[in-house]
Short mmCIF file of N, CA and C in Angstrom, two decimals:
data_model
loop_
_atom_site.label_atom_id
_atom_site.label_comp_id
_atom_site.label_asym_id
_atom_site.label_seq_id
_atom_site.Cartn_x
_atom_site.Cartn_y
_atom_site.Cartn_z
N MET W 20 48.50 65.12 15.00
CA MET W 20 47.87 66.11 14.16
C MET W 20 48.95 67.08 13.70
N PRO W 21 48.99 67.39 12.41
CA PRO W 21 50.01 68.32 11.90
C PRO W 21 49.83 69.73 12.46
N THR W 22 50.93 70.44 12.54
CA THR W 22 50.92 71.83 12.99
C THR W 22 51.54 72.68 11.89
N PHE W 23 50.93 73.79 11.57
CA PHE W 23 51.47 74.73 10.61
C PHE W 23 52.14 75.87 11.36
N SER W 24 53.25 76.33 10.82
CA SER W 24 53.94 77.46 11.41
C SER W 24 54.29 78.40 10.27
N VAL W 25 54.03 79.67 10.48
CA VAL W 25 54.31 80.65 9.43
C VAL W 25 54.85 81.92 10.08
N ARG W 26 55.79 82.56 9.42
CA ARG W 26 56.36 83.80 9.93
C ARG W 26 55.77 84.96 9.13
N VAL W 27 55.32 85.97 9.85
CA VAL W 27 54.78 87.18 9.25
C VAL W 27 55.34 88.38 9.99
N SER W 28 55.20 89.54 9.40
CA SER W 28 55.69 90.75 10.06
C SER W 28 54.78 91.10 11.24
N GLU W 29 55.29 91.94 12.13
CA GLU W 29 54.49 92.39 13.28
C GLU W 29 53.21 93.07 12.80
N ARG W 30 53.35 93.88 11.74
CA ARG W 30 52.19 94.60 11.20
C ARG W 30 51.15 93.62 10.66
N GLN W 31 51.58 92.59 9.93
CA GLN W 31 50.65 91.59 9.40
C GLN W 31 49.98 90.81 10.54
N ALA W 32 50.76 90.46 11.54
CA ALA W 32 50.21 89.72 12.68
C ALA W 32 49.16 90.55 13.41
N ALA W 33 49.45 91.82 13.63
CA ALA W 33 48.50 92.69 14.32
C ALA W 33 47.23 92.85 13.49
N HIS W 34 47.38 93.02 12.18
CA HIS W 34 46.22 93.17 11.30
C HIS W 34 45.38 91.88 11.30
N PHE W 35 46.04 90.72 11.20
CA PHE W 35 45.32 89.46 11.19
C PHE W 35 44.61 89.22 12.51
N ASP W 36 45.31 89.47 13.63
CA ASP W 36 44.71 89.28 14.94
C ASP W 36 43.48 90.17 15.13
N ALA W 37 43.56 91.41 14.64
CA ALA W 37 42.41 92.32 14.77
C ALA W 37 41.23 91.78 13.97
N ALA W 38 41.48 91.30 12.77
CA ALA W 38 40.40 90.75 11.94
C ALA W 38 39.87 89.43 12.52
N ALA W 39 40.78 88.62 13.08
CA ALA W 39 40.40 87.31 13.60
C ALA W 39 39.67 87.40 14.93
N ALA W 40 39.82 88.50 15.65
CA ALA W 40 39.19 88.63 16.97
C ALA W 40 37.68 88.43 16.90
N ALA W 41 37.07 88.93 15.85
CA ALA W 41 35.62 88.81 15.69
C ALA W 41 35.20 87.41 15.26
N LYS W 42 36.18 86.56 14.93
CA LYS W 42 35.86 85.22 14.43
C LYS W 42 36.45 84.14 15.31
N GLY W 43 36.66 84.46 16.59
CA GLY W 43 37.11 83.44 17.53
C GLY W 43 38.58 83.48 17.87
N GLY W 44 39.33 84.41 17.28
CA GLY W 44 40.76 84.51 17.58
C GLY W 44 41.62 83.92 16.49
N ARG W 45 42.93 84.02 16.70
CA ARG W 45 43.91 83.62 15.69
C ARG W 45 43.77 82.15 15.30
N SER W 46 43.82 81.24 16.27
CA SER W 46 43.77 79.80 15.95
C SER W 46 42.45 79.42 15.30
N ALA W 47 41.36 79.92 15.85
CA ALA W 47 40.05 79.59 15.29
C ALA W 47 39.94 80.08 13.86
N ARG W 48 40.42 81.29 13.59
CA ARG W 48 40.33 81.84 12.24
C ARG W 48 41.21 81.06 11.26
N LEU W 49 42.40 80.68 11.71
CA LEU W 49 43.27 79.88 10.84
C LEU W 49 42.61 78.54 10.52
N ARG W 50 41.99 77.89 11.53
CA ARG W 50 41.28 76.64 11.27
C ARG W 50 40.15 76.85 10.27
N GLN W 51 39.42 77.95 10.42
CA GLN W 51 38.32 78.24 9.49
C GLN W 51 38.83 78.39 8.06
N LEU W 52 39.94 79.09 7.90
CA LEU W 52 40.51 79.28 6.56
C LEU W 52 40.98 77.96 5.96
N ILE W 53 41.61 77.14 6.80
CA ILE W 53 42.09 75.84 6.32
C ILE W 53 40.91 74.94 5.97
N GLU W 54 39.87 74.93 6.84
CA GLU W 54 38.69 74.12 6.56
C GLU W 54 37.98 74.59 5.29
N ALA W 55 37.99 75.88 5.04
CA ALA W 55 37.36 76.40 3.82
C ALA W 55 38.07 75.89 2.58
N GLU W 56 39.36 75.68 2.64
CA GLU W 56 40.11 75.14 1.51
C GLU W 56 39.82 73.66 1.30
N GLY W 57 39.36 72.99 2.35
CA GLY W 57 39.03 71.57 2.26
C GLY W 57 37.55 71.35 2.01
N CYS W 58 36.90 72.25 1.30
CA CYS W 58 35.47 72.16 0.97
C CYS W 58 34.60 72.21 2.21
N GLY W 59 35.05 72.85 3.25
CA GLY W 59 34.24 73.05 4.43
C GLY W 59 34.22 71.88 5.39
N ALA W 60 34.89 70.77 5.06
CA ALA W 60 34.89 69.61 5.96
C ALA W 60 35.80 69.90 7.14
N PRO W 61 35.30 69.79 8.37
CA PRO W 61 36.15 70.04 9.52
C PRO W 61 37.25 69.00 9.64
N ALA W 62 38.38 69.43 10.12
CA ALA W 62 39.49 68.52 10.33
C ALA W 62 39.12 67.51 11.41
N ALA W 63 39.70 66.32 11.32
CA ALA W 63 39.34 65.24 12.25
C ALA W 63 39.53 65.62 13.70
N GLY W 64 40.54 66.38 14.01
CA GLY W 64 40.80 66.72 15.41
C GLY W 64 40.39 68.12 15.78
N SER W 65 39.68 68.82 14.91
CA SER W 65 39.31 70.20 15.23
C SER W 65 38.22 70.24 16.28
N SER W 66 38.07 71.38 16.92
CA SER W 66 37.07 71.50 17.98
C SER W 66 35.66 71.30 17.45
N SER W 67 35.42 71.65 16.18
CA SER W 67 34.07 71.48 15.65
C SER W 67 33.75 70.01 15.37
N ALA W 68 34.78 69.15 15.30
CA ALA W 68 34.52 67.73 15.09
C ALA W 68 34.65 66.95 16.39
N ASP W 69 34.91 67.61 17.47
CA ASP W 69 35.11 66.96 18.76
C ASP W 69 33.79 66.39 19.25
N PRO W 70 33.68 65.05 19.40
CA PRO W 70 32.40 64.45 19.81
C PRO W 70 32.01 64.81 21.24
N ARG W 71 32.95 65.30 22.06
CA ARG W 71 32.61 65.64 23.44
C ARG W 71 31.75 66.89 23.50
N ASN W 72 31.93 67.82 22.57
CA ASN W 72 31.10 69.03 22.63
C ASN W 72 30.05 69.06 21.52
N GLY W 73 29.91 67.98 20.78
CA GLY W 73 28.83 67.88 19.82
C GLY W 73 29.05 68.62 18.53
N GLY W 74 29.73 69.70 18.54
CA GLY W 74 29.98 70.46 17.34
C GLY W 74 29.79 71.94 17.58
N ARG W 75 30.48 72.72 16.80
CA ARG W 75 30.36 74.17 16.90
C ARG W 75 29.96 74.68 15.53
N PHE W 76 29.07 75.63 15.52
CA PHE W 76 28.60 76.19 14.28
C PHE W 76 28.66 77.71 14.36
N LEU W 77 28.98 78.31 13.26
CA LEU W 77 28.97 79.76 13.18
C LEU W 77 27.72 80.15 12.40
N VAL W 78 26.88 80.92 13.03
CA VAL W 78 25.63 81.35 12.40
C VAL W 78 25.67 82.87 12.29
N ARG W 79 25.47 83.36 11.10
CA ARG W 79 25.44 84.81 10.89
C ARG W 79 23.98 85.25 10.79
N LEU W 80 23.63 86.26 11.56
CA LEU W 80 22.26 86.77 11.57
C LEU W 80 22.25 88.23 11.18
N ARG W 81 21.14 88.67 10.63
CA ARG W 81 20.97 90.10 10.39
C ARG W 81 20.90 90.79 11.74
N ALA W 82 21.19 92.07 11.75
CA ALA W 82 21.23 92.82 13.02
C ALA W 82 19.91 92.71 13.78
N GLY W 83 18.79 92.85 13.10
CA GLY W 83 17.48 92.75 13.76
C GLY W 83 17.22 91.38 14.35
N ASP W 84 17.61 90.34 13.60
CA ASP W 84 17.43 88.97 14.10
C ASP W 84 18.34 88.70 15.30
N ALA W 85 19.58 89.20 15.21
CA ALA W 85 20.51 89.00 16.33
C ALA W 85 19.99 89.69 17.59
N GLU W 86 19.43 90.87 17.43
CA GLU W 86 18.88 91.59 18.59
C GLU W 86 17.67 90.84 19.15
N ALA W 87 16.85 90.28 18.28
CA ALA W 87 15.69 89.50 18.74
C ALA W 87 16.15 88.26 19.51
N VAL W 88 17.20 87.60 19.04
CA VAL W 88 17.74 86.43 19.74
C VAL W 88 18.26 86.86 21.11
N ARG W 89 18.99 87.96 21.17
CA ARG W 89 19.51 88.45 22.46
C ARG W 89 18.36 88.73 23.44
N ARG W 90 17.31 89.37 22.92
CA ARG W 90 16.16 89.72 23.76
C ARG W 90 15.46 88.45 24.28
N GLU W 91 15.19 87.51 23.38
CA GLU W 91 14.53 86.26 23.77
C GLU W 91 15.38 85.50 24.77
N ALA W 92 16.68 85.43 24.52
CA ALA W 92 17.59 84.71 25.42
C ALA W 92 17.60 85.36 26.80
N GLN W 93 17.64 86.68 26.83
CA GLN W 93 17.67 87.38 28.11
C GLN W 93 16.38 87.14 28.90
N GLU W 94 15.25 87.13 28.22
CA GLU W 94 13.97 86.87 28.89
C GLU W 94 13.93 85.49 29.52
N MET W 95 14.65 84.54 28.93
CA MET W 95 14.65 83.17 29.46
C MET W 95 15.88 82.90 30.31
N CYS W 96 16.67 83.93 30.61
CA CYS W 96 17.90 83.78 31.41
C CYS W 96 18.87 82.80 30.76
N LEU W 97 18.97 82.86 29.45
CA LEU W 97 19.91 82.02 28.70
C LEU W 97 20.87 82.93 27.94
N SER W 98 22.01 82.38 27.57
CA SER W 98 22.90 83.11 26.67
C SER W 98 22.30 83.00 25.27
N PRO W 99 22.67 83.88 24.35
CA PRO W 99 22.16 83.73 22.98
C PRO W 99 22.51 82.36 22.39
N SER W 100 23.73 81.87 22.66
CA SER W 100 24.11 80.54 22.16
C SER W 100 23.25 79.45 22.80
N GLY W 101 22.98 79.59 24.09
CA GLY W 101 22.13 78.62 24.78
C GLY W 101 20.71 78.63 24.24
N TRP W 102 20.22 79.83 23.92
CA TRP W 102 18.87 79.95 23.38
C TRP W 102 18.80 79.28 22.00
N ILE W 103 19.79 79.51 21.17
CA ILE W 103 19.82 78.90 19.84
C ILE W 103 19.95 77.39 19.97
N ALA W 104 20.78 76.90 20.91
CA ALA W 104 20.92 75.46 21.11
C ALA W 104 19.60 74.85 21.56
N ALA W 105 18.86 75.56 22.43
CA ALA W 105 17.56 75.07 22.88
C ALA W 105 16.57 75.01 21.72
N LEU W 106 16.61 76.01 20.87
CA LEU W 106 15.74 76.02 19.69
C LEU W 106 16.04 74.83 18.79
N VAL W 107 17.31 74.56 18.56
CA VAL W 107 17.70 73.43 17.72
C VAL W 107 17.30 72.11 18.39
N ALA W 108 17.52 71.99 19.70
CA ALA W 108 17.16 70.76 20.41
C ALA W 108 15.67 70.49 20.28
N ARG W 109 14.85 71.52 20.39
CA ARG W 109 13.39 71.34 20.27
C ARG W 109 13.02 70.94 18.85
N ARG W 110 13.60 71.62 17.88
CA ARG W 110 13.24 71.39 16.50
C ARG W 110 13.74 70.02 16.00
N VAL W 111 14.98 69.69 16.32
CA VAL W 111 15.58 68.47 15.80
C VAL W 111 15.18 67.24 16.62
N ALA W 112 15.22 67.34 17.93
CA ALA W 112 14.99 66.17 18.78
C ALA W 112 13.63 66.19 19.47
N GLY W 113 12.91 67.29 19.43
CA GLY W 113 11.60 67.37 20.06
C GLY W 113 11.64 67.38 21.57
N ARG W 114 12.79 67.67 22.15
CA ARG W 114 12.88 67.66 23.62
C ARG W 114 12.92 69.10 24.13
N PRO W 115 12.37 69.31 25.31
CA PRO W 115 12.35 70.67 25.86
C PRO W 115 13.68 71.06 26.49
N ARG W 116 13.89 72.35 26.57
CA ARG W 116 15.03 72.91 27.29
C ARG W 116 14.47 73.97 28.21
N LEU W 117 14.58 73.76 29.49
CA LEU W 117 13.97 74.68 30.44
C LEU W 117 14.96 75.73 30.90
N PRO W 118 14.56 77.00 30.82
CA PRO W 118 15.40 78.05 31.39
C PRO W 118 15.37 77.95 32.92
N PRO W 119 16.31 78.59 33.60
CA PRO W 119 16.42 78.45 35.06
C PRO W 119 15.12 78.69 35.83
N ARG W 120 14.36 79.74 35.49
CA ARG W 120 13.11 80.02 36.22
C ARG W 120 12.11 78.90 36.07
N GLN W 121 11.94 78.42 34.84
CA GLN W 121 10.99 77.33 34.62
C GLN W 121 11.46 76.04 35.25
N ALA W 122 12.77 75.78 35.20
CA ALA W 122 13.30 74.57 35.83
C ALA W 122 13.05 74.60 37.33
N ALA W 123 13.23 75.77 37.95
CA ALA W 123 12.97 75.90 39.39
C ALA W 123 11.49 75.67 39.69
N ALA W 124 10.61 76.22 38.85
CA ALA W 124 9.18 76.03 39.05
C ALA W 124 8.81 74.55 38.89
N LEU W 125 9.41 73.91 37.93
CA LEU W 125 9.14 72.50 37.69
C LEU W 125 9.64 71.65 38.86
N LEU W 126 10.78 72.00 39.41
CA LEU W 126 11.29 71.28 40.58
C LEU W 126 10.34 71.48 41.77
N GLY W 127 9.76 72.67 41.88
CA GLY W 127 8.79 72.92 42.94
C GLY W 127 7.56 72.04 42.80
N VAL W 128 7.09 71.90 41.57
CA VAL W 128 5.93 71.04 41.33
C VAL W 128 6.28 69.59 41.65
N ALA W 129 7.47 69.16 41.23
CA ALA W 129 7.89 67.79 41.51
C ALA W 129 7.98 67.55 43.03
N ALA W 130 8.47 68.53 43.77
CA ALA W 130 8.56 68.38 45.24
C ALA W 130 7.17 68.27 45.85
N GLU W 131 6.23 69.07 45.35
CA GLU W 131 4.86 69.00 45.85
C GLU W 131 4.22 67.64 45.55
N VAL W 132 4.44 67.14 44.35
CA VAL W 132 3.89 65.82 44.00
C VAL W 132 4.50 64.75 44.90
N HIS W 133 5.79 64.87 45.19
CA HIS W 133 6.44 63.92 46.11
C HIS W 133 5.81 64.00 47.50
N ARG W 134 5.60 65.23 47.98
CA ARG W 134 4.99 65.42 49.30
C ARG W 134 3.61 64.79 49.35
N ILE W 135 2.86 64.97 48.30
CA ILE W 135 1.51 64.39 48.24
C ILE W 135 1.59 62.87 48.26
N GLY W 136 2.57 62.31 47.55
CA GLY W 136 2.74 60.86 47.56
C GLY W 136 3.06 60.33 48.95
N VAL W 137 3.90 61.06 49.69
CA VAL W 137 4.21 60.66 51.07
C VAL W 137 2.94 60.69 51.91
N ASN W 138 2.14 61.75 51.76
CA ASN W 138 0.89 61.84 52.51
C ASN W 138 -0.07 60.71 52.14
N ALA W 139 -0.11 60.35 50.87
CA ALA W 139 -0.99 59.25 50.45
C ALA W 139 -0.55 57.94 51.11
N ASN W 140 0.75 57.74 51.24
CA ASN W 140 1.24 56.53 51.93
C ASN W 140 0.83 56.54 53.40
N GLN W 141 0.90 57.70 54.03
CA GLN W 141 0.49 57.80 55.43
C GLN W 141 -1.00 57.49 55.58
N ILE W 142 -1.79 57.96 54.64
CA ILE W 142 -3.23 57.69 54.68
C ILE W 142 -3.49 56.19 54.49
N ALA W 143 -2.75 55.59 53.58
CA ALA W 143 -2.93 54.15 53.35
C ALA W 143 -2.61 53.37 54.62
N ARG W 144 -1.55 53.76 55.32
CA ARG W 144 -1.22 53.08 56.58
C ARG W 144 -2.33 53.30 57.60
N ALA W 145 -2.84 54.53 57.66
CA ALA W 145 -3.92 54.81 58.61
C ALA W 145 -5.17 53.99 58.28
N LEU W 146 -5.48 53.83 57.00
CA LEU W 146 -6.62 53.02 56.59
C LEU W 146 -6.43 51.56 57.01
N ASN W 147 -5.23 51.07 56.80
CA ASN W 147 -4.96 49.68 57.20
C ASN W 147 -5.13 49.51 58.70
N THR W 148 -4.68 50.48 59.47
CA THR W 148 -4.83 50.43 60.92
C THR W 148 -6.30 50.52 61.32
N ALA W 149 -7.05 51.41 60.65
CA ALA W 149 -8.47 51.60 60.97
C ALA W 149 -9.26 50.34 60.66
N VAL W 150 -8.97 49.72 59.53
CA VAL W 150 -9.68 48.50 59.15
C VAL W 150 -9.37 47.40 60.15
N ALA W 151 -8.11 47.31 60.55
CA ALA W 151 -7.72 46.28 61.51
C ALA W 151 -8.38 46.53 62.87
N GLY W 152 -8.58 47.80 63.24
CA GLY W 152 -9.18 48.13 64.53
C GLY W 152 -10.69 48.21 64.48
N GLY W 153 -11.31 48.07 63.30
CA GLY W 153 -12.75 48.09 63.17
C GLY W 153 -13.36 49.48 63.25
N ARG W 154 -12.56 50.53 63.11
CA ARG W 154 -13.11 51.90 63.18
C ARG W 154 -13.72 52.31 61.85
N GLY W 155 -14.49 53.38 61.87
CA GLY W 155 -15.09 53.92 60.65
C GLY W 155 -14.04 54.55 59.75
N LEU W 156 -14.30 54.57 58.46
CA LEU W 156 -13.32 55.05 57.50
C LEU W 156 -13.70 56.38 56.84
N GLU W 157 -14.77 57.01 57.28
CA GLU W 157 -15.25 58.21 56.58
C GLU W 157 -14.19 59.32 56.53
N LEU W 158 -13.52 59.57 57.65
CA LEU W 158 -12.51 60.64 57.68
C LEU W 158 -11.34 60.32 56.75
N GLU W 159 -10.91 59.07 56.75
CA GLU W 159 -9.79 58.68 55.90
C GLU W 159 -10.15 58.78 54.42
N VAL W 160 -11.36 58.39 54.07
CA VAL W 160 -11.81 58.48 52.68
C VAL W 160 -11.87 59.94 52.24
N ALA W 161 -12.35 60.81 53.11
CA ALA W 161 -12.39 62.25 52.78
C ALA W 161 -10.98 62.80 52.59
N ALA W 162 -10.04 62.37 53.43
CA ALA W 162 -8.66 62.83 53.30
C ALA W 162 -8.04 62.33 52.00
N ILE W 163 -8.34 61.11 51.64
CA ILE W 163 -7.82 60.56 50.37
C ILE W 163 -8.36 61.36 49.19
N GLU W 164 -9.63 61.69 49.23
CA GLU W 164 -10.23 62.47 48.15
C GLU W 164 -9.57 63.85 48.05
N ALA W 165 -9.30 64.48 49.18
CA ALA W 165 -8.63 65.79 49.17
C ALA W 165 -7.23 65.68 48.57
N PHE W 166 -6.50 64.64 48.94
CA PHE W 166 -5.15 64.45 48.38
C PHE W 166 -5.20 64.10 46.91
N ARG W 167 -6.23 63.38 46.50
CA ARG W 167 -6.38 63.05 45.07
C ARG W 167 -6.55 64.32 44.26
N ARG W 168 -7.37 65.23 44.75
CA ARG W 168 -7.58 66.50 44.05
C ARG W 168 -6.28 67.32 44.01
N GLU W 169 -5.56 67.33 45.11
CA GLU W 169 -4.31 68.08 45.17
C GLU W 169 -3.27 67.49 44.21
N LEU W 170 -3.21 66.17 44.17
CA LEU W 170 -2.28 65.50 43.27
C LEU W 170 -2.64 65.80 41.82
N ARG W 171 -3.91 65.75 41.51
CA ARG W 171 -4.37 66.04 40.15
C ARG W 171 -3.99 67.47 39.75
N ALA W 172 -4.17 68.42 40.67
CA ALA W 172 -3.80 69.82 40.37
C ALA W 172 -2.30 69.94 40.14
N GLY W 173 -1.50 69.20 40.91
CA GLY W 173 -0.05 69.22 40.71
C GLY W 173 0.35 68.66 39.37
N LEU W 174 -0.30 67.58 38.98
CA LEU W 174 0.00 66.99 37.68
C LEU W 174 -0.44 67.89 36.53
N VAL W 175 -1.56 68.56 36.69
CA VAL W 175 -2.01 69.51 35.68
C VAL W 175 -0.99 70.63 35.54
N GLY W 176 -0.45 71.12 36.66
CA GLY W 176 0.58 72.16 36.63
C GLY W 176 1.85 71.68 35.95
N LEU W 177 2.23 70.46 36.22
CA LEU W 177 3.41 69.88 35.60
C LEU W 177 3.21 69.76 34.09
N HIS W 178 2.07 69.26 33.69
CA HIS W 178 1.75 69.15 32.26
C HIS W 178 1.76 70.52 31.59
N ALA W 179 1.18 71.51 32.24
CA ALA W 179 1.13 72.86 31.68
C ALA W 179 2.54 73.43 31.52
N ALA W 180 3.43 73.14 32.46
CA ALA W 180 4.80 73.63 32.36
C ALA W 180 5.49 73.05 31.13
N PHE W 181 5.34 71.75 30.91
CA PHE W 181 5.95 71.15 29.72
C PHE W 181 5.31 71.65 28.44
N GLU W 182 4.00 71.73 28.42
CA GLU W 182 3.31 72.21 27.22
C GLU W 182 3.70 73.65 26.91
N GLY W 183 3.79 74.47 27.94
CA GLY W 183 4.19 75.86 27.73
C GLY W 183 5.59 75.96 27.19
N ASN W 184 6.50 75.14 27.69
CA ASN W 184 7.87 75.17 27.20
C ASN W 184 7.91 74.70 25.75
N LEU W 185 7.25 73.60 25.44
CA LEU W 185 7.28 73.09 24.07
C LEU W 185 6.61 74.05 23.11
N ALA W 186 5.53 74.69 23.54
CA ALA W 186 4.84 75.64 22.67
C ALA W 186 5.73 76.85 22.37
N TYR W 187 6.53 77.26 23.34
CA TYR W 187 7.42 78.40 23.14
C TYR W 187 8.35 78.18 21.97
N TRP W 188 8.84 76.95 21.84
CA TRP W 188 9.85 76.65 20.81
C TRP W 188 9.24 76.28 19.47
N ASP W 189 7.91 76.13 19.38
CA ASP W 189 7.31 75.77 18.11
C ASP W 189 7.54 76.85 17.07
N ALA W 190 7.72 76.44 15.82
CA ALA W 190 8.03 77.36 14.73
C ALA W 190 6.86 78.29 14.42
N GLU W 191 5.65 77.89 14.75
CA GLU W 191 4.48 78.71 14.44
C GLU W 191 4.34 79.90 15.36
N ARG W 192 5.18 80.00 16.35
CA ARG W 192 5.09 81.05 17.36
C ARG W 192 5.09 82.42 16.76
#
């Protein structure tokens, strides 16, 4: 990849660095200026064309919109960039992005559903033993029904978590 080198005065360098600080720094700003001369097409080896990070975009927002993004991101324990990436992921790919609190809650639901599945296996073994021993099955059937209700409630909670997350990102919000 070619490298450009240019000599400028200390005063020019300080002025450019001060202006470039708000736009990602000296190298990032120089890349932006060079890309602008190439009709906006990113250079093949630039960070914005790097397939490992998917791409970088600069989005300018009005002050009120930027503050709203900061507020929304903070409520979801995300960075503003993370919040915007989640919004794009939902809109473009239709997939959810869970903030840390919701992810933890979802993991809790998944653990409960797993626990219920283990209990259901224990009940099935007990039923097999009871049938083999000729004992009555009323208690086991009642236990299965209780676990079925508990499992259903867990699944309803899991569904609600996904629906709530997806609804949050809908444009009609």
